[in-house]
Amino acid sequence: MSQPKEIFVVMSRCTACKTCEIACAVEHSGSKNLYGAISEKPIPKSRVYVEWVAPDGKVPIVCRHCEDAPCMHACISGAISRDDEGVVITDSDKCIGCWTCVMVCPYGVIGRHLEEHKAYRCDRCPDREIPACVSSCPTEALVYQTVDAFSSDARKDVAGEMLAGEGD
Amino acid sequence: MAEDKARYVITGGSAAGMAAAQAITEQDLNGIITVLSEEPDMPYFRPLIPYMVTGKKSAGDMQMSGNGPYKGSGIDIHVNSRVDSVNVSERTVSINGQGNISYDKLLLATGSRPYLPPEIKGADANGVFALRTLADAKAMAERVSVTDHAVMIGGGLLNLKAAFALLERGVKVTLVVYSPEVLSQLMEPDDALLIRNALDRAGLKIKTGCSATGILSDKSGVTGVSLDDGSEMPCQMICIGKGVRPNVDFLSGSEIIIDQGIVVNRYTACNTPGTYAAGDVAVTFDPVTGERIMTGLWTNAVEMGRCAGYNMTGRKTAYSGTFGIMNATQIADEPFVSMGIVHTKNTDYEVHVRNTGSTYRKVVFSPDNDRLLGVLFIGDITGAGMYRYVIRENMPINEIKSLIINQRLHYGHFIRN
Amino acid sequence: MSDELKVQEKSIDPAVQQMISKADEKGIVTVWDRYEAMTPQCGFGDTGLCCRHCLQGPCRINPFGEEPKTGICGATADVMVARGLDRAIAAGTAAHSGHAKHLAHTMMKMAKGEAKDYSIKDGDKLKAVAGRLGIAVEGREDMEIAKDVAAAALADFHEKETPVLWAATVVTPGRVKVLSDLGAVPKGIDHEVSEIMHRTLYGVDADAVNLLIAGIRCGVADLAGCYMGTDLADIMFGTPTPVVSKANMGTLKQDMVNIAVHGHNPVLSEIIVAVADDMKKEAVDAGAAGINIVGVCCTGNELMERHGIPSCTHSVSQEMAMLTGAVDAMVVDYQCIMPSVVTVAECMGTKIVTTMDLCKITGAEHIEFREEAAVEKAKEVIRVAIEVFDRRKGKPVDIPDIENTVIAGFSVESIVAALSKLDAEDPLKPLVDNIKNGNIRGVCLFAGCNNVKVPQDKNFKIMAERLLKENVLVVATGCGAGALMRHGFMDPANVDKLCGEGLKAVLTAIGEANGLNGPLPPVLHLGSCVDNSRAVALTVAVANYLGVDTDKLPVVASAAEAVSEKAVSIGVYAVAAGLPTHVGVMLPVLGSPAVTEILTDKVKELTGGYFIVDLDPESSADKLLAAIDERRKGLGL
Ligand SMILES: Cc1cc2nc3c(=O)[nH]c(=O)nc-3n(C[C@H](O)[C@H](O)[C@H](O)COP(=O)(O)OP(=O)(O)OC[C@H]3O[C@@H](n4cnc5c(N)ncnc54)[C@H](O)[C@@H]3O)c2cc1C
């Protein structure tokens, strides 16, 4: 079996433009375009978070789909499972909004949709070849690669390595 | 055992038992896994049973097998199978007094059952519940049709969940709480204001500082409850939520060491060979204080169960313990997370409280203000998992302290550290 | 990376398509390549939720309701969007009125005898304008009147006792009241622009409604700038009358010195046209058959409507003209000139000549134009082109063999003159009667640009086809006119094919009465983008004739492929005039549901007009037809 691709971050390239956040929300909308998405109910949500570390660190954070996914095991309603590609998926029909996954995710990448009373998270864009955040990134700070290809990349940096690390 | 197929017997088919079984299937492709459950239902997600009362989920919707990480294949599950004794020297268990089966590795994952305080007289009447099993929930759902008013004895999370299920069905509900405030296990009275407001908004009646002394009934079942202030309340249903006790009775006479629950080492193993324990029935420990504790947490039961499963297959895996308190949920429209040490009255912990009117946050640091010990977030639980991580890893918090106090922590801060 | 856009998705103009393929072959980067490199575009900017008005910024508000919910200063999405929109309106207003101011200065110089190369070409219009402004005309010399008109024009820029005259005197009396009640009568054109800059500054206006009313006021000031631009150009260069011309790249000639005049203001290009004959000998000496002047964008429209100068191409395809290899010089004044023309010119051997101090482009040759020495400067410019031709001659060129017949030159005056052939006493009567009897269901103005986000001309073509079939009288300006002329919409031969029966009858009747032996063209070319004033003038004339306000008429407008901030300010004055106004690309306002609602709905209660933002040309046409019908119903028709 070929190694699945993952989303890696090259922090030094991130300008914190947050284009990925918008692209992610749009991809997870009904209309899949910004103009439609913006007025949709329920409001579409981004599952990637561009954070800031003083004084100038820009850090896109996205679900790692941890090998030992704490969210999946902690879920008290069986709503979180791993698909054949290794992607950890939250089935929102099964989610009861107890937020146990939020409590155990050490990356803080599980969002809460308040109107819907459902947890949501990165699903690596099942309808796309390349996740929306990656293809939208204007500076190629997000990279969609296999672990091997990414680590053999000359531009490999500490941040990427850290973010590729698995959950606790 | 190296050549033969290993026989794994798991007593109790719930969080700990099924997590262990699943872990074993991943590690030992040839093992024979037998799960024995006393209950009539196939393993289900126990925390979902209030949805049986509301009618929002069917028993089928709650099945563990095929949902979440539970593939369900390669596991032989026997329901209506109570283990009544364990023979550790023969390595057999006896089932329903009818026969023995042998094991190479045994997991004790029998969980816990509700505690029924003996001072409440008449608790055997029809319409008195202590919600624990799917069967309880089914019975409770049936009783709703003849229930106009239900009284919940005990103000813990379980009773609140049951109360909301009943409210949803249009039943009037009164909560009788001995403590000065609800959820006293998870927060102090002063912390509970937002929750209390949410409960009031939801239409729940609450009587604090009061306990039940007796249950009144006739042939139709419960008719009322008498309280220690001398008053009586008519009702057609009572739900007792006064905590749980581990299911260890069947082990009396075995050599397995019990101290409230089943005592295990860091690798979830009991004192007797080939015997392991996990979940509500096991004595666990707090990763920060190292203290031995008993808990009733699904998350812990799964984690410990998985760990036991690995150990049973020979993959040595240390169990990292759990906080006695580690709860996330939403009560009415108020989400909250409570974890670690959150009871601070008469202690010398450094406590930071922030109340915005719509959110409440309590952050507890060690007296030397060097470690995070606990957090309580109400209203806004953003990023709760990272605080859990900080507590659990016993991280020095100097640099991120103000971020913690202001609930501004994100994963980027760990990368930079 | 998005998939490469297919040629048809870039432009539906076959000449442009040929040139796009050529650019691809030659590896020349064009607007479509740059657009692709720019995608996906920033969603914050796209929704108007990006603010750089202070140095604490840049700020951006999350359009999906997450943090950040306000700017650092606390500006809400509503405020941020309204401020951004206001600045766009101010920029558009500054541009149109800057163009008008340039003409006013030229007129003043002419009246003072300092700009001898200019003269009064339409004394009647001069007097009509003066009369409207309350300037005495009886027994006065034209030059004297012109001086007063120029002075009045210049006075309209600053705050003074009277409101902006070019606004207050050009709308219906009812509209003056509507705008006064709204506080939307401009005090001075420049004043309104600078007040927008003030109120959108860090820490000033933070009330979206108040901001939008100021935006409308500035939009009305934009109408004044446009109207003034048309008036003064008509006075100095002549009011257009119908004229036959050609459009598209087939108008370039291999054996001639091809000069593309590009931009907006006729101040220079008029003189170039005037001296071209004198320069022919120099061109012939260099081996050319002559000098061929073609227009690009609105400079092209200005020359076409007055002199029948052909239009080469428009707006988003401006680079393509040079891809032919046949353009010797592209002479630009200002507005809508993509800086990239310099790069393409370098590849193709074209010389870009900038002429205005406020519009220099690095890499272009700059010949500073002065009205005082207009002829001399115009000749200098033409000589640059002849020199380039000298090097180019004999080399192969790729001129697409595509051109369309165009009848242009429909000013209000020429339309009224044509109508007077049907009813000399009451020239508007035949028009109004045909609106009443339904032969003309309504009127639609197509204006604005071509936007790289829309396959070039597609929205215009689809919408115009629909509306003409539904008997809507279509008029067009700017690059909207450019689009339609390049697809045969201004060729009377296509009336049969394009127009519904009622409209066909009207166009034919007017044509026949004017001795054209056929109909008027399906779409009437009203001129450049400042000439949107002509559409307003026509609407106001009909409204006054009927004794109703402009918001009651079945008149709609569409900037189906808008680009420039000028299109935004025009849209705002169309709405201020009470017209349902379609925009076929997204305005950066969606980030504020409140502002979006005001613009597309609530403003109706204030001015009667409103924006229809719809990116789909079919449903846009439906909506415009519905708006027309609603108004017909309101008039009891
Ligand atoms: C309504 C409700 C809501 C809850 N919500 C949450 C929540 O939100 N978060 C959370 O962390 N926890 C929650 N809990 C607690 C959680 O369900 C328990 O902590 C968890 O189920 C413990 O799992 P376990 O496998 O250790 O034991 P149990 O789930 O108790 O399962 C033990 C099983 O063993 C069987 N058994 C017992 N003795 C024998 C025997 N001798 N032979 C054979 N079988 C036997 C029992 O019948 C039972 O089926 C909730 C509990 C309830 C009832």
Short mmCIF file of C-alpha atoms in Angstrom, two decimals, chain B residues 83-396:
data_model
loop_
_atom_site.label_atom_id
_atom_site.label_comp_id
_atom_site.label_asym_id
_atom_site.label_seq_id
_atom_site.Cartn_x
_atom_site.Cartn_y
_atom_site.Cartn_z
CA VAL B 83 -19.06 -14.51 35.46
CA ASP B 84 -19.69 -15.58 39.01
CA SER B 85 -16.21 -16.61 39.96
CA VAL B 86 -12.65 -16.69 38.79
CA ASN B 87 -10.21 -19.47 39.48
CA VAL B 88 -6.82 -17.88 39.04
CA SER B 89 -4.79 -21.00 39.57
CA GLU B 90 -6.80 -23.05 37.04
CA ARG B 91 -7.17 -20.02 34.83
CA THR B 92 -10.87 -20.53 34.39
CA VAL B 93 -13.95 -18.44 34.90
CA SER B 94 -17.36 -19.82 35.70
CA ILE B 95 -20.33 -18.50 33.79
CA ASN B 96 -23.85 -18.30 35.19
CA GLY B 97 -22.89 -21.19 37.50
CA GLN B 98 -23.19 -23.46 34.49
CA GLY B 99 -19.71 -24.08 33.27
CA ASN B 100 -16.17 -22.91 33.08
CA ILE B 101 -14.11 -21.53 30.30
CA SER B 102 -10.37 -21.35 30.32
CA TYR B 103 -8.19 -18.40 29.54
CA ASP B 104 -4.58 -17.59 28.96
CA LYS B 105 -5.24 -13.93 29.68
CA LEU B 106 -8.18 -12.57 31.59
CA LEU B 107 -9.41 -9.01 31.67
CA LEU B 108 -11.68 -7.88 34.45
CA ALA B 109 -13.71 -5.01 33.04
CA THR B 110 -16.91 -5.35 34.97
CA GLY B 111 -17.35 -1.64 35.52
CA SER B 112 -19.52 -0.25 38.20
CA ARG B 113 -23.12 -0.04 39.26
CA PRO B 114 -25.15 2.69 40.86
CA TYR B 115 -24.91 3.14 44.58
CA LEU B 116 -28.27 3.01 46.29
CA PRO B 117 -27.99 4.59 49.74
CA PRO B 118 -29.57 2.22 52.28
CA GLU B 119 -31.16 5.14 54.15
CA ILE B 120 -33.56 5.70 51.25
CA LYS B 121 -36.32 3.30 52.12
CA GLY B 122 -38.65 1.77 49.59
CA ALA B 123 -36.32 2.00 46.62
CA ASP B 124 -37.56 -1.29 45.23
CA ALA B 125 -40.85 0.26 44.10
CA ASN B 126 -41.85 0.42 40.47
CA GLY B 127 -40.69 3.63 38.86
CA VAL B 128 -37.51 3.98 40.88
CA PHE B 129 -34.45 4.07 38.65
CA ALA B 130 -30.74 4.42 38.83
CA LEU B 131 -29.82 4.92 35.20
CA ARG B 132 -26.93 2.70 34.21
CA THR B 133 -27.89 0.23 31.53
CA LEU B 134 -29.77 0.24 28.30
CA ALA B 135 -32.37 -1.92 30.02
CA ASP B 136 -32.76 0.75 32.71
CA ALA B 137 -33.21 3.36 30.02
CA LYS B 138 -35.83 1.31 28.20
CA ALA B 139 -37.78 0.86 31.41
CA MET B 140 -37.49 4.52 32.20
CA ALA B 141 -38.72 5.45 28.75
CA GLU B 142 -41.77 3.27 29.30
CA ARG B 143 -42.52 4.80 32.66
CA VAL B 144 -42.62 8.28 31.11
CA SER B 145 -46.15 7.69 29.83
CA VAL B 146 -47.49 7.51 33.38
CA THR B 147 -45.17 10.17 34.76
CA ASP B 148 -46.20 13.71 35.31
CA HIS B 149 -43.48 14.60 37.76
CA ALA B 150 -40.10 13.00 38.30
CA VAL B 151 -37.78 13.59 41.24
CA MET B 152 -34.06 13.17 40.75
CA ILE B 153 -32.15 12.39 43.90
CA GLY B 154 -28.58 13.61 43.55
CA GLY B 155 -27.20 16.52 41.54
CA GLY B 156 -24.44 14.82 39.60
CA LEU B 157 -23.89 14.80 35.87
CA LEU B 158 -25.71 11.53 35.38
CA ASN B 159 -28.87 12.75 37.04
CA LEU B 160 -28.70 15.99 35.10
CA LYS B 161 -28.50 14.06 31.85
CA ALA B 162 -31.44 11.94 32.89
CA ALA B 163 -33.33 15.04 33.99
CA PHE B 164 -32.85 16.70 30.59
CA ALA B 165 -34.00 13.60 28.82
CA LEU B 166 -37.19 13.67 30.89
CA LEU B 167 -37.68 17.41 30.37
CA GLU B 168 -37.44 16.79 26.67
CA ARG B 169 -40.26 14.30 27.01
CA GLY B 170 -42.39 16.93 28.71
CA VAL B 171 -42.08 15.59 32.24
CA LYS B 172 -41.82 18.05 35.13
CA VAL B 173 -38.55 17.42 36.92
CA THR B 174 -37.31 18.34 40.37
CA LEU B 175 -33.74 17.78 41.38
CA VAL B 176 -33.10 17.13 45.06
CA VAL B 177 -29.51 17.81 45.96
CA TYR B 178 -27.89 17.29 49.33
CA SER B 179 -24.97 19.59 48.49
CA PRO B 180 -25.43 23.35 48.39
CA GLU B 181 -25.16 23.26 44.59
CA VAL B 182 -25.41 20.88 41.62
CA LEU B 183 -22.38 19.12 40.13
CA SER B 184 -20.46 19.38 43.38
CA GLN B 185 -18.08 16.64 42.20
CA LEU B 186 -17.02 18.74 39.22
CA MET B 187 -17.03 22.27 40.59
CA GLU B 188 -17.50 24.29 43.71
CA PRO B 189 -20.80 26.03 44.41
CA ASP B 190 -19.42 29.44 43.49
CA ASP B 191 -18.30 28.11 40.14
CA ALA B 192 -21.67 26.71 39.19
CA LEU B 193 -23.62 29.92 38.67
CA LEU B 194 -23.72 29.82 34.88
CA ILE B 195 -24.73 26.18 34.93
CA ARG B 196 -27.37 26.86 37.54
CA ASN B 197 -28.77 29.68 35.40
CA ALA B 198 -28.87 27.40 32.39
CA LEU B 199 -30.72 24.77 34.40
CA ASP B 200 -33.22 27.36 35.58
CA ARG B 201 -33.71 28.58 32.01
CA ALA B 202 -34.35 25.02 30.95
CA GLY B 203 -37.16 24.73 33.49
CA LEU B 204 -35.54 22.35 35.96
CA LYS B 205 -36.68 22.77 39.58
CA ILE B 206 -33.85 22.38 42.06
CA LYS B 207 -33.99 21.85 45.82
CA THR B 208 -30.56 22.04 47.39
CA GLY B 209 -29.35 21.16 50.87
CA CYS B 210 -31.93 18.44 51.11
CA SER B 211 -32.00 14.66 50.90
CA ALA B 212 -34.56 11.94 50.44
CA THR B 213 -35.49 9.68 53.31
CA GLY B 214 -38.17 7.47 51.90
CA ILE B 215 -40.06 6.56 48.80
CA LEU B 216 -43.85 6.33 48.87
CA SER B 217 -45.56 3.89 46.60
CA ASP B 218 -48.72 1.91 45.92
CA LYS B 219 -49.53 -0.80 43.42
CA SER B 220 -49.07 1.65 40.54
CA GLY B 221 -45.55 2.20 41.72
CA VAL B 222 -43.99 5.39 43.09
CA THR B 223 -46.40 8.02 44.34
CA GLY B 224 -44.04 10.39 46.10
CA VAL B 225 -40.88 10.98 48.03
CA SER B 226 -40.34 12.17 51.58
CA LEU B 227 -37.52 14.54 52.32
CA ASP B 228 -35.38 15.15 55.38
CA ASP B 229 -36.98 18.56 55.90
CA GLY B 230 -40.18 16.70 56.65
CA SER B 231 -41.89 17.57 53.41
CA GLU B 232 -43.30 15.20 50.84
CA MET B 233 -43.39 15.57 47.09
CA PRO B 234 -45.81 13.64 44.90
CA CYS B 235 -44.13 12.07 41.88
CA GLN B 236 -44.44 9.06 39.60
CA MET B 237 -40.76 8.50 38.94
CA ILE B 238 -37.59 8.70 40.96
CA CYS B 239 -34.08 8.56 39.67
CA ILE B 240 -31.27 7.96 42.10
CA GLY B 241 -27.88 9.29 41.16
CA LYS B 242 -25.66 8.97 44.18
CA GLY B 243 -22.46 7.71 42.60
CA VAL B 244 -21.26 4.26 41.61
CA ARG B 245 -19.50 1.29 43.17
CA PRO B 246 -17.19 -1.12 41.37
CA ASN B 247 -18.53 -4.56 40.42
CA VAL B 248 -16.10 -6.73 42.36
CA ASP B 249 -18.41 -9.02 44.35
CA PHE B 250 -17.82 -11.98 42.06
CA LEU B 251 -14.13 -11.89 42.92
CA SER B 252 -14.55 -12.48 46.61
CA GLY B 253 -12.60 -15.57 47.52
CA SER B 254 -10.22 -15.22 44.61
CA GLU B 255 -6.65 -14.12 45.39
CA ILE B 256 -7.06 -10.94 43.38
CA ILE B 257 -6.31 -7.94 45.55
CA ILE B 258 -9.21 -5.58 45.96
CA ASP B 259 -9.03 -2.18 47.58
CA GLN B 260 -12.41 -0.75 46.73
CA GLY B 261 -11.65 -1.61 43.14
CA ILE B 262 -9.27 -4.12 41.59
CA VAL B 263 -5.70 -3.15 42.23
CA VAL B 264 -3.35 -3.18 39.22
CA ASN B 265 0.22 -2.20 38.53
CA ARG B 266 1.45 0.35 35.96
CA TYR B 267 0.87 -2.25 33.28
CA THR B 268 -2.75 -2.87 34.24
CA ALA B 269 -1.90 -6.29 35.61
CA CYS B 270 -3.37 -7.72 38.81
CA ASN B 271 -1.35 -9.54 41.40
CA THR B 272 -2.34 -12.93 39.96
CA PRO B 273 -0.78 -14.23 36.73
CA GLY B 274 -2.47 -13.51 33.41
CA THR B 275 -5.05 -11.29 35.06
CA TYR B 276 -5.66 -7.67 34.15
CA ALA B 277 -8.22 -5.08 35.05
CA ALA B 278 -9.39 -1.84 33.47
CA GLY B 279 -12.16 0.72 33.57
CA ASP B 280 -14.53 1.71 36.32
CA VAL B 281 -13.77 -1.47 38.25
CA ALA B 282 -10.02 -0.84 38.46
CA VAL B 283 -8.10 1.31 40.85
CA THR B 284 -6.27 3.84 38.81
CA PHE B 285 -4.01 6.74 39.69
CA ASP B 286 -3.71 10.43 39.09
CA PRO B 287 -0.78 11.18 36.77
CA VAL B 288 0.07 14.38 38.55
CA THR B 289 -0.26 13.43 42.20
CA GLY B 290 0.32 9.71 41.73
CA GLU B 291 -2.59 9.15 44.12
CA ARG B 292 -4.70 6.02 43.77
CA ILE B 293 -8.21 6.88 42.67
CA MET B 294 -11.47 5.36 41.44
CA THR B 295 -13.21 7.05 38.54
CA GLY B 296 -16.25 6.58 36.39
CA LEU B 297 -15.10 7.84 33.03
CA TRP B 298 -15.66 6.39 29.60
CA THR B 299 -12.48 8.03 28.34
CA ASN B 300 -10.42 6.43 31.06
CA ALA B 301 -12.07 3.03 30.66
CA VAL B 302 -11.20 3.03 26.95
CA GLU B 303 -7.64 4.19 27.46
CA MET B 304 -6.99 1.76 30.23
CA GLY B 305 -8.77 -1.02 28.35
CA ARG B 306 -6.62 -0.47 25.27
CA CYS B 307 -3.55 -0.46 27.42
CA ALA B 308 -4.61 -3.71 29.08
CA GLY B 309 -5.33 -5.22 25.67
CA TYR B 310 -1.80 -4.43 24.52
CA ASN B 311 -0.30 -5.83 27.69
CA MET B 312 -2.34 -9.00 27.37
CA THR B 313 -0.83 -9.59 23.93
CA GLY B 314 2.62 -9.06 25.31
CA ARG B 315 3.17 -5.57 24.03
CA LYS B 316 4.24 -3.96 27.24
CA THR B 317 2.48 -0.64 27.57
CA ALA B 318 2.47 1.57 30.62
CA TYR B 319 -0.81 3.09 31.57
CA SER B 320 -0.50 6.76 32.24
CA GLY B 321 -3.34 7.23 34.70
CA THR B 322 -6.20 9.67 34.62
CA PHE B 323 -7.48 12.68 36.43
CA GLY B 324 -10.25 11.82 38.83
CA ILE B 325 -12.16 14.62 37.18
CA MET B 326 -12.12 14.84 33.42
CA ASN B 327 -15.52 15.70 32.12
CA ALA B 328 -16.72 17.54 29.09
CA THR B 329 -20.34 17.98 28.28
CA GLN B 330 -23.05 20.43 27.54
CA ILE B 331 -25.78 21.06 30.07
CA ALA B 332 -28.71 22.82 28.43
CA ASP B 333 -26.99 25.46 26.30
CA GLU B 334 -23.90 25.66 28.48
CA PRO B 335 -20.82 23.67 27.47
CA PHE B 336 -18.24 22.99 30.12
CA VAL B 337 -15.03 21.13 30.76
CA SER B 338 -13.78 20.28 34.20
CA MET B 339 -10.47 18.52 34.66
CA GLY B 340 -7.78 17.94 37.21
CA ILE B 341 -7.99 19.75 40.50
CA VAL B 342 -10.84 22.22 40.55
CA HIS B 343 -11.85 22.16 44.22
CA THR B 344 -9.75 24.83 45.83
CA LYS B 345 -11.56 25.87 48.97
CA ASN B 346 -9.18 25.95 51.93
CA THR B 347 -6.15 25.12 49.81
CA ASP B 348 -3.08 27.14 48.98
CA TYR B 349 -3.31 26.65 45.21
CA GLU B 350 -2.95 29.70 43.03
CA VAL B 351 -6.39 30.21 41.55
CA HIS B 352 -7.40 32.50 38.73
CA VAL B 353 -11.08 33.06 38.09
CA ARG B 354 -12.58 35.03 35.27
CA ASN B 355 -16.29 35.53 34.94
CA THR B 356 -17.53 37.48 31.93
CA GLY B 357 -21.19 36.89 32.55
CA SER B 358 -21.45 34.49 29.65
CA THR B 359 -18.29 32.51 30.27
CA TYR B 360 -16.59 31.32 33.41
CA ARG B 361 -13.05 30.17 33.74
CA LYS B 362 -11.16 28.84 36.72
CA VAL B 363 -7.50 27.97 36.37
CA VAL B 364 -5.67 26.23 39.21
CA PHE B 365 -1.89 26.33 39.59
CA SER B 366 0.26 24.54 42.14
CA PRO B 367 1.13 26.55 45.27
CA ASP B 368 4.64 27.14 43.90
CA ASN B 369 2.78 28.38 40.80
CA ASP B 370 4.92 26.25 38.60
CA ARG B 371 2.46 23.69 37.33
CA LEU B 372 -1.07 23.73 36.01
CA LEU B 373 -3.27 21.43 38.10
CA GLY B 374 -6.75 21.93 36.87
CA VAL B 375 -9.09 24.01 34.77
CA LEU B 376 -12.80 24.59 34.69
CA PHE B 377 -14.15 26.20 31.53
CA ILE B 378 -17.82 27.04 31.28
CA GLY B 379 -19.38 28.64 28.21
CA ASP B 380 -16.21 28.70 26.16
CA ILE B 381 -14.20 25.50 26.12
CA THR B 382 -11.94 26.43 23.20
CA GLY B 383 -8.75 24.41 23.06
CA ALA B 384 -9.52 22.48 26.25
CA GLY B 385 -7.37 19.57 25.11
CA MET B 386 -4.20 21.62 25.27
CA TYR B 387 -4.76 22.46 28.92
CA ARG B 388 -5.31 18.81 29.62
CA TYR B 389 -2.01 18.14 27.90
CA VAL B 390 -0.22 20.74 30.01
CA ILE B 391 -1.64 19.32 33.23
CA ARG B 392 -0.99 15.74 32.31
CA GLU B 393 2.56 16.27 31.07
CA ASN B 394 3.28 18.19 34.25
CA MET B 395 4.78 20.91 32.05
CA PRO B 396 6.59 23.89 33.55
#
